[in-house]
Short mmCIF file of N, CA, C and O in Angstrom, two decimals:
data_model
loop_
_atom_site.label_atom_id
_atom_site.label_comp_id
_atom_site.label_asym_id
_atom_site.label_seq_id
_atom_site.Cartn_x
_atom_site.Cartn_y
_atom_site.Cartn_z
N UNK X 1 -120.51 -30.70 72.15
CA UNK X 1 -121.56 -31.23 71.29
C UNK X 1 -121.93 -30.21 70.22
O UNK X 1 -122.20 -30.64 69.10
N UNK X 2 -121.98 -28.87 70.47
CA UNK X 2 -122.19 -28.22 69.67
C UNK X 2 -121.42 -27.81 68.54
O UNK X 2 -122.00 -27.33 67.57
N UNK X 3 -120.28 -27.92 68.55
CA UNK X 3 -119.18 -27.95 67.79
C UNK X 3 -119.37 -29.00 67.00
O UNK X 3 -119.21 -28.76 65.80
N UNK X 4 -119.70 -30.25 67.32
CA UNK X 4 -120.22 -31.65 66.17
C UNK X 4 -121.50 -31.06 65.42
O UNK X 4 -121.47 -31.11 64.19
N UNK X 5 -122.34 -30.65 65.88
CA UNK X 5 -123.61 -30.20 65.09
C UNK X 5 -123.18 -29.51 63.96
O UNK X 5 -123.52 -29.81 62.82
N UNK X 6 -122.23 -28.31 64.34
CA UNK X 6 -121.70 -27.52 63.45
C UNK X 6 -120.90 -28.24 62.65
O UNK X 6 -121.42 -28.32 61.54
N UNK X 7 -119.88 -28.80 62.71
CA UNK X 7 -119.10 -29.84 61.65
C UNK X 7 -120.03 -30.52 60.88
O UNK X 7 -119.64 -30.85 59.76
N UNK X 8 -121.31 -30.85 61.22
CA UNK X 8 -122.14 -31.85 60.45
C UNK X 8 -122.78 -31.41 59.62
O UNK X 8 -123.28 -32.08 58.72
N UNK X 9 -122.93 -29.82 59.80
CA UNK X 9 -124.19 -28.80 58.98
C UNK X 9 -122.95 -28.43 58.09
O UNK X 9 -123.35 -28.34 56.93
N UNK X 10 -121.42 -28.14 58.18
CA UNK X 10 -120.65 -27.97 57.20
C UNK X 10 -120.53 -29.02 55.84
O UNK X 10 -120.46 -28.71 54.65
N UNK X 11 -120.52 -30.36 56.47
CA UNK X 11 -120.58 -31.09 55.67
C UNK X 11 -121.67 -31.57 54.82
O UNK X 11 -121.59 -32.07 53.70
N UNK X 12 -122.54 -31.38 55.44
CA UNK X 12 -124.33 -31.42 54.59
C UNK X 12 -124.42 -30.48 54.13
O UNK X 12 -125.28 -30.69 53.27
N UNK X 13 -124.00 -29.05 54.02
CA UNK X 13 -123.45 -27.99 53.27
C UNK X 13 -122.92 -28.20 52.06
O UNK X 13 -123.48 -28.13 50.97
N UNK X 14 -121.74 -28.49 52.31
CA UNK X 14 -120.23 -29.16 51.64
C UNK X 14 -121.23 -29.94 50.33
O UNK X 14 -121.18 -29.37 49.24
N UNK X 15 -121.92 -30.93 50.42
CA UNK X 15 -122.42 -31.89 49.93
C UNK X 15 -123.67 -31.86 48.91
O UNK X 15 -124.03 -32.51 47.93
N UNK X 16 -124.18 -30.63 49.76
CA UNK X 16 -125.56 -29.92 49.05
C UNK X 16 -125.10 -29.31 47.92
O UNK X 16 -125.53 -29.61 46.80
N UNK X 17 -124.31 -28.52 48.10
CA UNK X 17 -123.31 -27.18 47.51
C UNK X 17 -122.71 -28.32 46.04
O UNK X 17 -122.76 -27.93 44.88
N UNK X 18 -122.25 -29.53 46.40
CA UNK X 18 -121.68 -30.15 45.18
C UNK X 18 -122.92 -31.05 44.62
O UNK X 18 -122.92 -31.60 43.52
N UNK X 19 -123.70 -31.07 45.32
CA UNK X 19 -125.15 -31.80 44.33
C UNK X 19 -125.52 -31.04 43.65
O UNK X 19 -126.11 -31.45 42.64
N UNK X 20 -125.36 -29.66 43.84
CA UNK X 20 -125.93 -28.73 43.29
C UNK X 20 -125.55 -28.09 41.86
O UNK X 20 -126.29 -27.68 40.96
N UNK X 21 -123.83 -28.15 41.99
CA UNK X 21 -123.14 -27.73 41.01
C UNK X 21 -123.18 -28.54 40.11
O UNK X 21 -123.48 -28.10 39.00
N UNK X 22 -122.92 -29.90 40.25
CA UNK X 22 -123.02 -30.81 39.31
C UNK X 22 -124.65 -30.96 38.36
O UNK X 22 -124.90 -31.09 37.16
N UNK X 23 -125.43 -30.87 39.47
CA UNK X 23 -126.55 -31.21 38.91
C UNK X 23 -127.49 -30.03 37.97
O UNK X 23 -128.48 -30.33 37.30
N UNK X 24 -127.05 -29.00 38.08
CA UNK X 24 -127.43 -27.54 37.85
C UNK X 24 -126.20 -27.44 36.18
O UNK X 24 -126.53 -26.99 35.08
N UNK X 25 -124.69 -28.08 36.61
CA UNK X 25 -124.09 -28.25 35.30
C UNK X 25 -123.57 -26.50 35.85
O UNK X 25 -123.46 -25.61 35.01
N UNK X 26 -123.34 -26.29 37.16
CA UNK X 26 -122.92 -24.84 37.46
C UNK X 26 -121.62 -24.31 36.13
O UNK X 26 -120.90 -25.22 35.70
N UNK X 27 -121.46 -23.23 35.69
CA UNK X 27 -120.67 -22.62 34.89
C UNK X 27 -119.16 -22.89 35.99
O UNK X 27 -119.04 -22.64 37.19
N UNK X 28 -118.41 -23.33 35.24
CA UNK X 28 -117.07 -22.90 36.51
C UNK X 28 -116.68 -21.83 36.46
O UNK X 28 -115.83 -21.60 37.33
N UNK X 29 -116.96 -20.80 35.65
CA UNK X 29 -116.89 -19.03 35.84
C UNK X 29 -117.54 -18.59 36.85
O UNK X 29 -117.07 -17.55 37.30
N UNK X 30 -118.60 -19.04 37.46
CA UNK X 30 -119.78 -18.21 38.18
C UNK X 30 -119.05 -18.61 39.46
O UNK X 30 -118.24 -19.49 39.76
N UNK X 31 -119.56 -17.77 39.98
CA UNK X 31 -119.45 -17.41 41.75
C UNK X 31 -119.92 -19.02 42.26
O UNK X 31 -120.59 -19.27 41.27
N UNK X 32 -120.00 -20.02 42.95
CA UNK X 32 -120.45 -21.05 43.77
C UNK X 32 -121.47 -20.10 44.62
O UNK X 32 -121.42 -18.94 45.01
N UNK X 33 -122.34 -21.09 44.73
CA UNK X 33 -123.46 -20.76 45.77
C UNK X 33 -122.95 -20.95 46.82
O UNK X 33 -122.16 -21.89 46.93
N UNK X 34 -123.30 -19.96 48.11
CA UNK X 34 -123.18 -19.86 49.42
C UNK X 34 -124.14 -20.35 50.44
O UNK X 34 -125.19 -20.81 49.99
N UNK X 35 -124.05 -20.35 51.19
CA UNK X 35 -125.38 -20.88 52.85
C UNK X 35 -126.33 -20.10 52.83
O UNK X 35 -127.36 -20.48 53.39
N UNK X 36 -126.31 -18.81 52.22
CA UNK X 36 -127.50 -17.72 52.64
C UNK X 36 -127.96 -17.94 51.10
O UNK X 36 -128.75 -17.03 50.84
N UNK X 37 -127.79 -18.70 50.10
CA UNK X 37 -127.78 -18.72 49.08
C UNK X 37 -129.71 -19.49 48.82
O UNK X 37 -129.92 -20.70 48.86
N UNK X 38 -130.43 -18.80 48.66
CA UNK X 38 -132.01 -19.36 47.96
C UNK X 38 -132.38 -20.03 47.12
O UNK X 38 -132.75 -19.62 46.02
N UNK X 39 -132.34 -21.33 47.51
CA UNK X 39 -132.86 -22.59 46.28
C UNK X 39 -133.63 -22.06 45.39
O UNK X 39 -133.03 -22.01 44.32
N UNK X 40 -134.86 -21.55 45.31
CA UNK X 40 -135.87 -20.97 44.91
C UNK X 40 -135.15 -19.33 44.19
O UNK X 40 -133.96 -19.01 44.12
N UNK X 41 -136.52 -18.45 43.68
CA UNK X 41 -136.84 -17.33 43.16
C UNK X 41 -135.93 -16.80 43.79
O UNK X 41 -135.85 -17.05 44.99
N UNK X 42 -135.07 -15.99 43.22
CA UNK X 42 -134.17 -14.54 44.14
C UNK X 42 -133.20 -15.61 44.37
O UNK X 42 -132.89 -15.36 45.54
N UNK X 43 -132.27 -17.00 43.90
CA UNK X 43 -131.67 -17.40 44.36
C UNK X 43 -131.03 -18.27 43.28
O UNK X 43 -130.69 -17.83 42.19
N UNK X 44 -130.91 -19.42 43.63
CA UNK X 44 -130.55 -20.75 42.50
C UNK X 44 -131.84 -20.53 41.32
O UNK X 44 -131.76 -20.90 40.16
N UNK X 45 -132.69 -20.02 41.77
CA UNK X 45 -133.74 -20.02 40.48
C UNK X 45 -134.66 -21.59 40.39
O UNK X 45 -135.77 -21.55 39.85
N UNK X 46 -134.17 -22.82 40.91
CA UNK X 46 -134.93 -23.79 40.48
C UNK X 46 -136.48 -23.72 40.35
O UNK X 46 -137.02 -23.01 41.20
N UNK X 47 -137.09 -24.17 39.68
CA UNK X 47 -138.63 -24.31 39.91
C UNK X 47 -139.13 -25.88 40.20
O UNK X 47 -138.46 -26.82 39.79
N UNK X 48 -140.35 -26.08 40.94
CA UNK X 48 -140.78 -26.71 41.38
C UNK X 48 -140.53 -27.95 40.74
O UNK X 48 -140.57 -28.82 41.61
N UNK X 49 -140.27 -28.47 39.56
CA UNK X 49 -140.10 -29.85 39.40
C UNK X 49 -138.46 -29.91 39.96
O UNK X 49 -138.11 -30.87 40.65
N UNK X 50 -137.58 -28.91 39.63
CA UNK X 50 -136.29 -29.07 39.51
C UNK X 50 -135.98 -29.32 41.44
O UNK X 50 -134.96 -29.81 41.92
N UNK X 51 -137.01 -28.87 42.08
CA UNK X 51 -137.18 -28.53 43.33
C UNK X 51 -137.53 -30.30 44.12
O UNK X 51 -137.20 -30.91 45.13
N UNK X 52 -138.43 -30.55 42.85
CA UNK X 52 -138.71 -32.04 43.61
C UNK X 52 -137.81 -33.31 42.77
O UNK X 52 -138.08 -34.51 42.84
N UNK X 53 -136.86 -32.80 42.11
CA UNK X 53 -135.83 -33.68 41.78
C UNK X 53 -134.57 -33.47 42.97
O UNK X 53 -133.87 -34.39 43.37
N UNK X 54 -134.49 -32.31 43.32
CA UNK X 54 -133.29 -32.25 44.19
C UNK X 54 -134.18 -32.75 45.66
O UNK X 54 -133.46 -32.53 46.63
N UNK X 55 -135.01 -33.12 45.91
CA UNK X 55 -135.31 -33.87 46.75
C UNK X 55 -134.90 -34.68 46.96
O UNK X 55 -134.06 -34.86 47.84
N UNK X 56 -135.61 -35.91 45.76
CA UNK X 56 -135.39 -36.92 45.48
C UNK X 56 -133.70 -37.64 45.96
O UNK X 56 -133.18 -38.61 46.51
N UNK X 57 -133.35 -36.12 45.15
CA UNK X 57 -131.64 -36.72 44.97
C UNK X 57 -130.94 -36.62 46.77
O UNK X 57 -130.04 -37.35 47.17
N UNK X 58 -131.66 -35.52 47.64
CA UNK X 58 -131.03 -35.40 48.86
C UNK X 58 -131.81 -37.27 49.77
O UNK X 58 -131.22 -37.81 50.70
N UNK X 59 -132.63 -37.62 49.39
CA UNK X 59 -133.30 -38.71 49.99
C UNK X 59 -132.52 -40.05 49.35
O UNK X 59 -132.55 -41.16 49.88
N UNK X 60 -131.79 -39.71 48.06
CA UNK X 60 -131.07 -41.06 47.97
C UNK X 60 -129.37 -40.99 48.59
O UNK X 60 -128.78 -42.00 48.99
N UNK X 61 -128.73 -39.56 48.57
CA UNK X 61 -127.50 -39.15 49.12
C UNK X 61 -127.70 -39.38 50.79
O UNK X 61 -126.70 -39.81 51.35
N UNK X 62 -128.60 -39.19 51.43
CA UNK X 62 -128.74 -38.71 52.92
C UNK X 62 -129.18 -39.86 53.71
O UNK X 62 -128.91 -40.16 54.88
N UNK X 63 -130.05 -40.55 52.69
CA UNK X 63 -130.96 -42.00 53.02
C UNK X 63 -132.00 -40.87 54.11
O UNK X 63 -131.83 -40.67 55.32
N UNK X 64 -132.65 -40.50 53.56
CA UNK X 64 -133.81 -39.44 54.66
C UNK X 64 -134.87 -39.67 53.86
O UNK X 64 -134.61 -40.15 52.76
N UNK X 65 -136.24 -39.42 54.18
CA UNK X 65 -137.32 -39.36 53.67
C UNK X 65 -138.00 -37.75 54.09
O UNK X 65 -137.93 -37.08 55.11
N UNK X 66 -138.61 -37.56 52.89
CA UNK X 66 -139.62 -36.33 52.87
C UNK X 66 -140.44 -36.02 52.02
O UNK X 66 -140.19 -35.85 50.83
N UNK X 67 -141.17 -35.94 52.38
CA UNK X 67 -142.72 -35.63 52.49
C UNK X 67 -142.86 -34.78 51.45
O UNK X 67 -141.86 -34.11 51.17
N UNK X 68 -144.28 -34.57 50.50
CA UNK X 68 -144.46 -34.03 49.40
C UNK X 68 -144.64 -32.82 50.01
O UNK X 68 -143.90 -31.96 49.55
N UNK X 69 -145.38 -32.45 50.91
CA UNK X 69 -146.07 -31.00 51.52
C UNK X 69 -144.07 -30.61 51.71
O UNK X 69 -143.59 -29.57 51.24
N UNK X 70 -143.39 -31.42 52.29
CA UNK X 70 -142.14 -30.73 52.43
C UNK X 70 -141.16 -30.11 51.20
O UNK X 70 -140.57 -29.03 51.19
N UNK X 71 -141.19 -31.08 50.23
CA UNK X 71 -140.57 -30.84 49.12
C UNK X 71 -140.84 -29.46 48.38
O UNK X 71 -139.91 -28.87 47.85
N UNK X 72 -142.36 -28.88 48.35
CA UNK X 72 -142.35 -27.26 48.07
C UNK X 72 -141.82 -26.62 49.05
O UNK X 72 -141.43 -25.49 48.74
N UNK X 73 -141.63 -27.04 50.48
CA UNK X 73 -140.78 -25.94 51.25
C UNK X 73 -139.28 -26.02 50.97
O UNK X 73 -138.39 -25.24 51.29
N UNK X 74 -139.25 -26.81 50.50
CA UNK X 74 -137.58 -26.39 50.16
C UNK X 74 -137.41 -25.44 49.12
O UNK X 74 -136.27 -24.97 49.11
N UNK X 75 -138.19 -25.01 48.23
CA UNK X 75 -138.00 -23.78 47.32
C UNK X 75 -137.45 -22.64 48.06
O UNK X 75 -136.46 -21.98 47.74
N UNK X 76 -138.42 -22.44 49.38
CA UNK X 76 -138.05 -21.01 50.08
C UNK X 76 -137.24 -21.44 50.68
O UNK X 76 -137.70 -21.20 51.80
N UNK X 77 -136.16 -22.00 50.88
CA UNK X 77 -135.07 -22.42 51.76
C UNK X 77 -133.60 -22.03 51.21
O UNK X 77 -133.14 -22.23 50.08
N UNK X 78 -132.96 -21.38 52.42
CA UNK X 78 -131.50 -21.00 51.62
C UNK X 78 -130.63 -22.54 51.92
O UNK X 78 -131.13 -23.41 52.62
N UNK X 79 -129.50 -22.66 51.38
CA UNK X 79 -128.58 -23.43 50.91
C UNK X 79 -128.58 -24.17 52.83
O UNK X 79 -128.78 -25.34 53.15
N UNK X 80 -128.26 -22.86 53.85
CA UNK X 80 -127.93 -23.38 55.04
C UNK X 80 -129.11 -23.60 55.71
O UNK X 80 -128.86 -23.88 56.88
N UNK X 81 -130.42 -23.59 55.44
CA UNK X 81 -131.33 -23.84 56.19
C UNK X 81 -131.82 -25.65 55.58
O UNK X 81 -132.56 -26.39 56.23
N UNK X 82 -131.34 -25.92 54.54
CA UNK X 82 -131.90 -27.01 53.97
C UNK X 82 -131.15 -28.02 54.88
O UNK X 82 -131.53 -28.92 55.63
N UNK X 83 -130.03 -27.56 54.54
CA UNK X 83 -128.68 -28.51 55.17
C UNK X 83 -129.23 -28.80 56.83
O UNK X 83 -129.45 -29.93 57.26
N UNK X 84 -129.36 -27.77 57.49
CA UNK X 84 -130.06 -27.90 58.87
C UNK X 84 -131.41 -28.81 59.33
O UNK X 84 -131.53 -29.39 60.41
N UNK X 85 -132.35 -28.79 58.26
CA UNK X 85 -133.01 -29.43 57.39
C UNK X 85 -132.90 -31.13 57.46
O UNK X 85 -133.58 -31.90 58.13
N UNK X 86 -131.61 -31.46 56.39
CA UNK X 86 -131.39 -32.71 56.12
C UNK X 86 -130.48 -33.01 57.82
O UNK X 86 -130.66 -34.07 58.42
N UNK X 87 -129.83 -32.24 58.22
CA UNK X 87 -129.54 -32.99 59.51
C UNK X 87 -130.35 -33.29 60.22
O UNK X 87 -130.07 -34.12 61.09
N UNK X 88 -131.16 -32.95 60.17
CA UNK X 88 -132.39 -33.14 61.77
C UNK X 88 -133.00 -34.56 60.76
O UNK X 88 -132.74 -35.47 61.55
N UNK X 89 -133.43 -35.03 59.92
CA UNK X 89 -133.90 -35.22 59.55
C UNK X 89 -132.95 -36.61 59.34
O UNK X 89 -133.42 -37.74 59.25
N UNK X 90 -131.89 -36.38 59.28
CA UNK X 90 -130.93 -37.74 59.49
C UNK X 90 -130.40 -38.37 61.10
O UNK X 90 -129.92 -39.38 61.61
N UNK X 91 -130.75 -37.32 61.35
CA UNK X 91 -131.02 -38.01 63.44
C UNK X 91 -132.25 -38.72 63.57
O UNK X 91 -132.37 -39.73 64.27
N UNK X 92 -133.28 -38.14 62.82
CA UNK X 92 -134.62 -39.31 63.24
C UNK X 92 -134.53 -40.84 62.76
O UNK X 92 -135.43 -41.63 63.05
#
């Protein structure tokens, strides 16, 4: 079972990682963001609206719902904690 959890957080990874590039318009020179990689300040840089658009966008990709108080916690969230994040959050 644990081995599926892990396949599932790769792919909600996998998925985050390409919402991201596209939607950010990533340089194809630059490095790709990684799992330890910080949505927020010290990281991807987004700020809070850009923060509650990539919400938005994980709630229409994931079919998940979340919460406004949640949507500022995803600023402080790295790439692999979000993903961990949207899985739990697609089991309920």
């Amino acid at each position: 079972m644990e081995s599926r959890t892990a396949a599932q957080e790769i792919t909600t990874l996998d998925k985050l990682v390409k919402m991201i590039l596209v939607g950010l318009e990533w340089p194809s020179d630059g490095a790709p963001p990684g799992p330890d990689t910080r949505i927020g300040e010290g990281g991807l840089g987004l700020d809070s609206l850009m923060v509650v658009e990539l919400a938005l966008d994980i709630e229409e990709q994931f079919d998940v719902e979340i919460d406004e108080e949640e949507m500022f916690e995803i600023g402080g969230m790295t790439l692999a904690g979000l993903a961990k994040f949207v899985d739990t959050r697609a089991e309920d």
